[in-house]
Coordinates of C-alpha atoms in Angstrom, one line a residue:
M271 CA 218.8 71.2 -106.3
W272 CA 219.0 72.7 -102.8
P273 CA 222.1 74.7 -101.8
P274 CA 224.5 72.8 -99.5
G275 CA 223.7 72.9 -95.9
E276 CA 219.9 73.4 -96.3
Q277 CA 219.2 70.6 -93.7
Q278 CA 220.9 72.3 -90.8
Q279 CA 218.9 72.6 -87.6
Q280 CA 219.0 75.3 -84.8
H281 CA 218.5 74.9 -81.1
A282 CA 214.9 76.0 -81.4
V283 CA 212.4 73.6 -82.7
M284 CA 208.6 73.6 -82.9
A285 CA 206.5 71.3 -80.8
A286 CA 203.0 70.0 -81.2
P287 CA 200.3 70.8 -78.7
P288 CA 200.4 68.8 -75.4
D289 CA 197.6 66.5 -76.6
G290 CA 199.7 65.5 -79.5
E291 CA 197.3 66.8 -82.2
G292 CA 198.8 68.2 -85.4
L293 CA 202.1 67.5 -87.0
V294 CA 205.3 67.4 -84.9
A295 CA 207.5 68.0 -88.0
T296 CA 208.3 71.6 -88.8
A297 CA 208.0 73.1 -92.3
S298 CA 210.8 71.1 -93.5
V299 CA 211.6 69.1 -96.6
N300 CA 211.2 65.4 -96.5
A301 CA 212.0 62.8 -99.2
V302 CA 209.2 60.6 -100.2
D303 CA 210.4 57.1 -99.5
E304 CA 207.9 55.2 -101.5
L305 CA 208.7 54.6 -105.2
T306 CA 206.3 55.0 -108.0
D307 CA 204.1 51.9 -108.7
R308 CA 204.9 52.0 -112.3
V309 CA 208.4 52.6 -113.7
L310 CA 208.3 55.6 -116.1
P311 CA 210.8 56.1 -118.8
L312 CA 213.6 58.3 -117.6
A313 CA 212.9 61.1 -120.1
L314 CA 209.2 61.3 -119.0
A315 CA 210.1 61.2 -115.4
R316 CA 212.4 64.2 -115.9
K317 CA 209.7 66.0 -117.8
L318 CA 207.2 65.6 -115.0
R319 CA 209.6 66.5 -112.2
R320 CA 208.8 69.7 -110.3
T321 CA 211.2 71.7 -108.2
R322 CA 209.1 70.7 -105.1
S323 CA 205.5 70.6 -104.1
L324 CA 203.5 71.8 -101.1
N325 CA 200.9 69.7 -99.3
A326 CA 198.7 70.4 -96.4
P327 CA 199.0 68.1 -93.3
S328 CA 198.0 64.5 -94.1
P329 CA 196.9 65.1 -97.7
I330 CA 194.3 62.9 -99.3
Q331 CA 196.1 60.6 -101.8
Q332 CA 193.0 59.0 -103.5
F333 CA 190.2 60.6 -105.5
G334 CA 187.2 58.4 -106.3
P335 CA 187.5 54.7 -107.2
C336 CA 190.3 55.1 -109.7
G337 CA 192.1 58.5 -109.3
R338 CA 195.1 59.0 -107.1
I339 CA 198.3 61.1 -106.8
M340 CA 201.3 59.5 -108.6
K341 CA 203.9 58.7 -106.0
N342 CA 207.5 59.5 -106.8
S343 CA 210.8 60.3 -105.2
A344 CA 210.5 64.1 -105.6
M345 CA 211.0 66.2 -102.5
V346 CA 207.8 67.3 -100.6
M347 CA 207.5 70.2 -98.2
T348 CA 205.2 69.5 -95.3
I349 CA 203.3 72.4 -94.0
Q350 CA 202.4 72.3 -90.3
D351 CA 199.1 73.5 -89.0
P352 CA 199.8 77.1 -87.9
A353 CA 197.8 76.7 -84.7
S354 CA 200.2 74.0 -83.5
Q355 CA 203.4 76.0 -84.1
R356 CA 204.9 76.5 -80.6
L357 CA 208.4 77.3 -79.7
T358 CA 210.4 74.9 -77.5
W359 CA 214.2 74.7 -76.8
Y360 CA 215.9 71.3 -76.7
K361 CA 218.6 73.0 -74.7
P362 CA 218.6 76.3 -72.8
P363 CA 219.6 79.3 -75.1
L364 CA 222.9 80.9 -74.1
T365 CA 223.6 83.5 -76.7
V366 CA 221.4 86.3 -77.8
L367 CA 221.8 88.8 -80.6
V368 CA 220.3 92.3 -79.9
I369 CA 219.6 94.4 -83.0
K370 CA 218.6 98.0 -82.4
K371 CA 217.3 100.7 -84.7
V372 CA 220.1 103.0 -85.9
R373 CA 220.2 106.7 -85.5
D374 CA 217.3 106.8 -83.1
V375 CA 217.9 108.3 -79.7
S376 CA 214.7 107.0 -78.2
V377 CA 215.9 103.4 -78.6
L378 CA 219.1 103.9 -76.6
Q379 CA 217.7 103.7 -73.1
P380 CA 215.6 100.5 -73.8
F381 CA 218.7 99.0 -75.4
V382 CA 220.8 99.6 -72.3
Q383 CA 218.1 98.3 -70.0
L384 CA 217.7 95.1 -72.0
V385 CA 221.4 94.4 -72.5
R386 CA 222.1 94.9 -68.7
W387 CA 219.2 92.7 -67.8
L388 CA 220.2 89.9 -70.1
I389 CA 223.8 89.9 -68.9
Q390 CA 223.3 90.5 -65.2
E391 CA 220.0 88.6 -64.6
K392 CA 219.9 85.9 -67.3
N393 CA 223.7 85.3 -67.5
M394 CA 223.5 85.3 -71.3
V395 CA 226.2 86.1 -73.9
V396 CA 225.0 89.2 -75.8
F397 CA 226.1 89.9 -79.3
V398 CA 225.8 93.4 -80.9
E399 CA 227.0 94.9 -84.2
Q400 CA 230.4 96.7 -83.9
T401 CA 228.9 100.0 -85.0
V402 CA 226.8 100.0 -81.9
M403 CA 230.0 100.1 -79.8
E404 CA 231.0 103.2 -81.7
D405 CA 227.9 105.2 -80.8
T406 CA 229.0 108.3 -78.9
L407 CA 225.7 108.6 -77.1
L408 CA 225.9 105.1 -75.8
L409 CA 229.5 105.5 -74.7
N410 CA 228.5 108.4 -72.5
N411 CA 225.7 106.4 -70.9
A412 CA 226.7 105.3 -67.4
G413 CA 224.6 102.2 -67.5
F414 CA 226.1 101.0 -70.7
T415 CA 229.7 101.4 -69.6
I416 CA 229.1 98.8 -66.8
V417 CA 228.4 96.0 -69.4
K418 CA 230.3 97.3 -72.4
D419 CA 233.3 95.0 -71.9
K420 CA 231.1 92.0 -71.6
L421 CA 229.5 92.4 -75.0
M422 CA 230.5 90.3 -78.0
T423 CA 230.6 92.1 -81.4
F424 CA 230.5 91.2 -85.1
H425 CA 231.1 93.0 -88.4
D426 CA 228.2 93.0 -90.9
G427 CA 229.3 91.2 -94.1
K428 CA 232.5 89.9 -92.6
D429 CA 231.7 87.7 -89.6
D430 CA 229.6 84.5 -89.9
L431 CA 227.0 84.2 -87.1
T432 CA 225.8 80.8 -88.2
D433 CA 225.5 78.4 -85.2
K434 CA 226.7 81.2 -82.8
I435 CA 223.3 82.7 -82.0
D436 CA 220.4 81.0 -80.2
F437 CA 218.0 83.8 -79.9
I438 CA 217.4 87.3 -81.6
I439 CA 215.8 90.4 -80.0
C440 CA 215.0 93.4 -82.2
L441 CA 214.4 96.9 -80.9
G442 CA 212.9 99.2 -83.4
G443 CA 210.7 98.9 -86.5
D444 CA 210.2 96.4 -89.3
G445 CA 213.6 97.2 -90.7
T446 CA 215.3 95.5 -87.7
L447 CA 213.6 92.2 -88.6
L448 CA 214.6 92.6 -92.2
Y449 CA 218.1 93.1 -91.1
A450 CA 218.0 90.0 -89.0
S451 CA 216.8 88.0 -92.0
L452 CA 219.7 89.4 -94.0
L453 CA 222.3 88.4 -91.4
F454 CA 221.2 84.8 -91.4
Q455 CA 221.1 83.4 -95.0
Q456 CA 220.4 79.9 -93.8
S457 CA 218.7 78.8 -90.5
V458 CA 217.4 81.7 -88.5
P459 CA 217.2 81.7 -84.7
P460 CA 213.8 82.6 -83.2
V461 CA 213.2 86.4 -83.4
M462 CA 211.4 88.5 -80.8
A463 CA 210.7 92.0 -82.1
F464 CA 209.8 94.9 -79.9
H465 CA 207.9 97.9 -81.3
L466 CA 210.1 100.9 -80.9
G467 CA 209.9 102.2 -84.5
S468 CA 207.5 104.0 -86.8
L469 CA 205.1 101.4 -88.3
G470 CA 205.8 98.2 -86.4
F471 CA 203.8 95.8 -88.6
L472 CA 206.2 93.0 -87.8
T473 CA 207.0 94.0 -84.2
P474 CA 204.2 92.8 -82.0
F475 CA 205.8 93.2 -78.5
E476 CA 205.6 96.4 -76.4
F477 CA 208.7 97.1 -74.3
D478 CA 207.0 98.1 -71.0
N479 CA 207.2 94.7 -69.4
F480 CA 210.0 93.2 -71.4
Q481 CA 211.4 91.2 -68.5
E482 CA 208.3 89.1 -68.2
Q483 CA 207.9 88.7 -71.9
V484 CA 211.4 87.6 -72.6
T485 CA 211.4 85.2 -69.6
N486 CA 208.2 83.6 -71.0
V487 CA 210.0 83.1 -74.4
L488 CA 213.1 81.7 -72.8
E489 CA 211.0 79.2 -70.9
G490 CA 209.4 78.1 -74.2
H491 CA 206.0 79.7 -73.7
A492 CA 205.4 81.3 -77.1
A493 CA 203.6 80.8 -80.4
L494 CA 205.5 81.1 -83.7
T495 CA 204.8 82.4 -87.1
L496 CA 207.0 80.9 -89.8
R497 CA 207.6 83.7 -92.3
S498 CA 208.7 82.2 -95.6
R499 CA 211.5 83.7 -97.5
L500 CA 212.4 83.7 -101.2
R501 CA 215.7 82.4 -102.5
C502 CA 216.9 84.7 -105.3
I503 CA 219.7 83.8 -107.7
I504 CA 221.0 86.0 -110.5
M505 CA 222.3 84.1 -113.5
R506 CA 224.6 86.2 -115.7
K507 CA 224.8 85.8 -119.5
N508 CA 228.0 84.3 -121.0
E509 CA 229.6 83.7 -117.6
D510 CA 231.5 80.5 -117.1
P511 CA 230.6 79.1 -113.7
N512 CA 234.1 77.7 -113.4
K513 CA 235.8 81.0 -114.1
Q514 CA 233.7 83.5 -112.1
S515 CA 235.6 86.3 -110.5
K516 CA 233.0 86.5 -107.8
P517 CA 230.2 84.2 -106.7
P518 CA 226.7 84.9 -108.2
T519 CA 224.2 86.8 -106.2
N520 CA 222.3 84.3 -104.0
L521 CA 220.2 85.9 -101.4
L522 CA 217.2 85.1 -99.2
V523 CA 214.6 87.9 -98.8
L524 CA 211.8 88.3 -96.3
N525 CA 209.7 90.9 -98.0
E526 CA 210.2 91.1 -101.7
V527 CA 212.5 91.2 -104.7
V528 CA 211.7 94.2 -107.0
I529 CA 212.6 94.4 -110.7
D530 CA 212.2 98.0 -112.1
R531 CA 213.2 100.2 -115.0
G532 CA 215.7 102.2 -112.9
P533 CA 216.6 105.6 -114.3
S534 CA 215.5 104.8 -117.8
P535 CA 212.5 106.7 -119.2
Y536 CA 211.3 103.7 -121.2
L537 CA 208.9 101.0 -120.0
S538 CA 210.3 97.9 -118.4
N539 CA 209.9 94.9 -120.7
I540 CA 210.3 91.8 -118.6
D541 CA 209.6 88.2 -119.5
L542 CA 208.1 86.1 -116.7
F543 CA 208.4 82.2 -116.7
L544 CA 206.8 79.8 -114.2
D545 CA 208.5 76.4 -114.0
G546 CA 210.1 77.0 -117.4
K547 CA 206.9 78.1 -119.2
H548 CA 206.5 81.6 -120.4
I549 CA 203.6 83.2 -118.6
T550 CA 203.6 86.8 -119.8
S551 CA 205.7 89.8 -120.6
V552 CA 205.5 92.7 -118.1
Q553 CA 205.4 96.1 -119.7
G554 CA 205.3 98.9 -117.1
D555 CA 207.4 100.3 -114.3
G556 CA 208.4 96.9 -113.0
L557 CA 207.5 93.8 -111.1
I558 CA 207.3 92.8 -107.4
V559 CA 207.7 89.2 -106.3
S560 CA 206.9 89.0 -102.6
T561 CA 206.3 86.6 -99.8
P562 CA 203.1 86.6 -97.8
T563 CA 204.9 88.7 -95.3
G564 CA 205.9 91.1 -98.0
S565 CA 202.3 91.3 -99.3
T566 CA 201.6 94.0 -96.8
A567 CA 204.6 96.1 -97.8
Y568 CA 205.4 97.4 -101.3
A569 CA 203.0 94.9 -102.9
V570 CA 199.9 96.2 -101.1
A571 CA 200.8 99.8 -102.1
A572 CA 200.9 98.5 -105.7
G573 CA 197.4 97.0 -105.5
A574 CA 198.1 93.5 -104.3
S575 CA 196.0 91.5 -101.8
M576 CA 197.2 90.9 -98.3
I577 CA 198.1 87.3 -97.5
H578 CA 198.5 85.8 -94.0
P579 CA 202.2 84.8 -93.5
S580 CA 201.3 81.2 -92.8
V581 CA 199.8 80.8 -96.4
P582 CA 202.3 78.9 -98.7
A583 CA 202.3 81.2 -101.7
I584 CA 204.3 83.7 -103.8
M585 CA 202.7 87.0 -104.8
V586 CA 203.5 88.5 -108.2
T587 CA 202.5 92.2 -108.6
P588 CA 203.1 94.5 -111.5
I589 CA 204.2 98.1 -110.9
C590 CA 202.0 100.5 -112.9
P591 CA 201.4 98.0 -115.7
H592 CA 200.7 99.4 -119.2
S593 CA 197.6 97.2 -119.3
L594 CA 194.4 97.6 -117.3
S595 CA 193.8 93.9 -117.2
F596 CA 197.1 93.0 -115.6
R597 CA 196.2 92.2 -112.0
P598 CA 198.4 90.8 -109.2
I599 CA 198.4 87.0 -109.0
V600 CA 199.2 84.4 -106.3
V601 CA 201.1 81.3 -107.3
P602 CA 201.9 78.2 -105.3
A603 CA 205.0 78.4 -103.1
G604 CA 206.5 75.3 -104.8
V605 CA 207.1 76.8 -108.2
E606 CA 210.2 78.4 -109.6
L607 CA 209.9 81.8 -111.2
K608 CA 212.4 83.0 -113.8
I609 CA 212.5 86.7 -114.7
S610 CA 214.6 88.1 -117.5
V611 CA 214.9 91.2 -119.6
S612 CA 213.0 90.7 -122.9
P613 CA 215.3 90.5 -126.0
D614 CA 213.5 93.4 -127.6
S615 CA 213.5 95.6 -124.5
R616 CA 214.7 99.1 -125.1
N617 CA 216.5 99.2 -121.8
T618 CA 218.0 97.1 -119.0
S619 CA 216.3 96.5 -115.6
W620 CA 217.4 96.9 -112.0
V621 CA 216.8 94.5 -109.2
S622 CA 216.8 95.0 -105.4
F623 CA 216.4 92.5 -102.5
D624 CA 214.4 93.8 -99.5
G625 CA 215.6 97.3 -100.5
R626 CA 219.3 96.3 -100.6
N627 CA 222.0 95.1 -103.0
R628 CA 220.6 96.9 -105.9
Q629 CA 222.2 95.9 -109.2
E630 CA 221.5 96.0 -113.0
L631 CA 220.0 93.1 -115.0
F632 CA 221.3 93.1 -118.6
H633 CA 219.9 91.5 -121.7
G634 CA 220.4 87.7 -121.4
D635 CA 220.6 87.8 -117.5
S636 CA 217.9 86.1 -115.5
L637 CA 216.7 86.1 -111.9
R638 CA 215.5 82.7 -110.4
V639 CA 213.1 82.9 -107.5
T640 CA 211.9 80.0 -105.4
T641 CA 210.6 79.6 -101.8
S642 CA 213.4 78.8 -99.4
I643 CA 213.2 76.1 -96.8
Y644 CA 214.6 78.6 -94.3
P645 CA 211.8 80.7 -92.8
V646 CA 212.1 83.4 -90.2
P647 CA 210.6 82.0 -87.0
S648 CA 208.9 85.2 -85.7
I649 CA 207.7 84.9 -82.1
C650 CA 204.1 86.0 -81.5
A651 CA 202.9 88.3 -78.7
Q652 CA 199.5 86.5 -78.7
D653 CA 199.1 84.0 -81.6
Q654 CA 199.4 83.9 -85.4
I655 CA 195.9 85.1 -86.1
S656 CA 195.5 87.8 -83.4
D657 CA 198.9 89.4 -84.1
W658 CA 198.3 89.7 -87.8
F659 CA 194.8 91.2 -87.6
D660 CA 195.9 93.5 -84.8
S661 CA 198.7 94.8 -87.1
L662 CA 196.2 95.3 -90.0
A663 CA 194.0 97.4 -87.7
E664 CA 196.6 99.4 -85.9
C665 CA 199.2 100.0 -88.7
L666 CA 197.2 100.0 -91.9
H667 CA 193.8 101.0 -90.4
W668 CA 192.3 98.1 -92.3
N669 CA 188.5 98.5 -92.9
V670 CA 188.3 101.5 -90.6
R671 CA 185.3 103.8 -91.4
K672 CA 182.6 105.6 -89.5
R673 CA 179.8 103.2 -88.5
Q674 CA 176.5 103.6 -90.2
K675 CA 173.9 105.1 -88.0
H676 CA 171.0 103.2 -86.7
L677 CA 167.6 104.3 -88.1
D678 CA 166.6 105.6 -84.7
E679 CA 169.6 108.0 -84.8
L680 CA 168.5 109.7 -88.0
S681 CA 166.5 112.8 -87.1
D682 CA 164.9 113.1 -90.5
L683 CA 163.2 109.7 -90.1
T684 CA 162.2 109.7 -86.5
H685 CA 158.8 111.3 -87.2
S686 CA 157.8 109.0 -90.1
S687 CA 157.1 105.4 -90.4
S688 CA 157.8 103.0 -93.2
N689 CA 154.0 103.2 -94.2
D690 CA 154.1 106.9 -94.8
T691 CA 153.9 108.0 -98.5
L692 CA 155.0 111.2 -100.1
D693 CA 151.4 112.3 -100.6
S694 CA 150.6 111.9 -96.9
L695 CA 153.7 113.8 -95.9
D696 CA 152.9 116.6 -98.3
H697 CA 149.3 116.7 -97.0
A698 CA 150.7 117.0 -93.4
E699 CA 153.0 119.8 -94.3
Q700 CA 150.0 121.7 -95.9
L701 CA 148.0 121.4 -92.8
D702 CA 150.9 122.6 -90.7
S703 CA 151.2 125.7 -92.8

């Protein structure tokens, strides 16, 4: 079952190209209206039911003269053609959240310039975190004092920003985008990320001409990459749901959820289930369950493949497995993963969500992981393909090597032809001597 409120919509929606090609619907969940042609017994219907399934646009329903997909009332997630994902606003955005990298002096001046421009030129209501207002370097900035009293503030973990923010701008590195994802645990406003940090794999915009770039986005001239997130729920053993002292951990992550052995010297022994079926037991340092966006983070360092963020999938990567044949795998985004500490494990495990909220998993506890219907709509500087491959080349130096020389450039082959033999070359050398 989906958590309450999963059908909420934001001001920003995606539009199809002007010629009407592609799907107009976003990556949303739609109920299949048609009933199955044959009524199955209730027990069998429950047995066949999946959490949800993923289909490409306009999937083929019939295979040959007799075969076809059985229609049922299960929920179906429709995936839009990435090339048609464009941002549009059904009403002008009025509020913007500006997230800046903390403890970085180089970001202060761009932050002041952006905030002043948004307030004075665009007449927008700007939200910032309360800790920003306590930065002594900012308080001594003459440009910041002019707009300080016009800023709206919030406290992380206390104030709910749902339905208050129309647009997000990040100044810094990839961590600012991960923080934006953490703040919005349901629908996320469109995110525009400027590269002012260290790596910048998820921050495609340069700050030099920010006025023109932000204006284009506010006018709806931008491509979107929908970065899927994982919903992670911890189920504690022997806890009565009606008598819980605090609500269970229920978080959306943009990169990955990591289960590891923590401070224990023993191997992790973790059972992995897929849609209720036991797949394998992980013996090693741990396990990484990542989104396509997270496949270029911790997962790729552990030997995983890199997946384009528009691919509907979940990456499962072992950390230093005690088996040479245990390779990373990719599973469909529609499945539910269950991860638990094996009953015969010598130790407990630890779990962290995008590097935060680290906590211990005890024997009998389990972690449920599914794909959330709330992606992070990341605004592209160019388009979905160009941005991703540019990041691979610039940040990870993907497939960078010295180019092989042309034959004409090799000095030791310029005086010989392909018809020369070793005997003829030896004979020539004897004559020269």
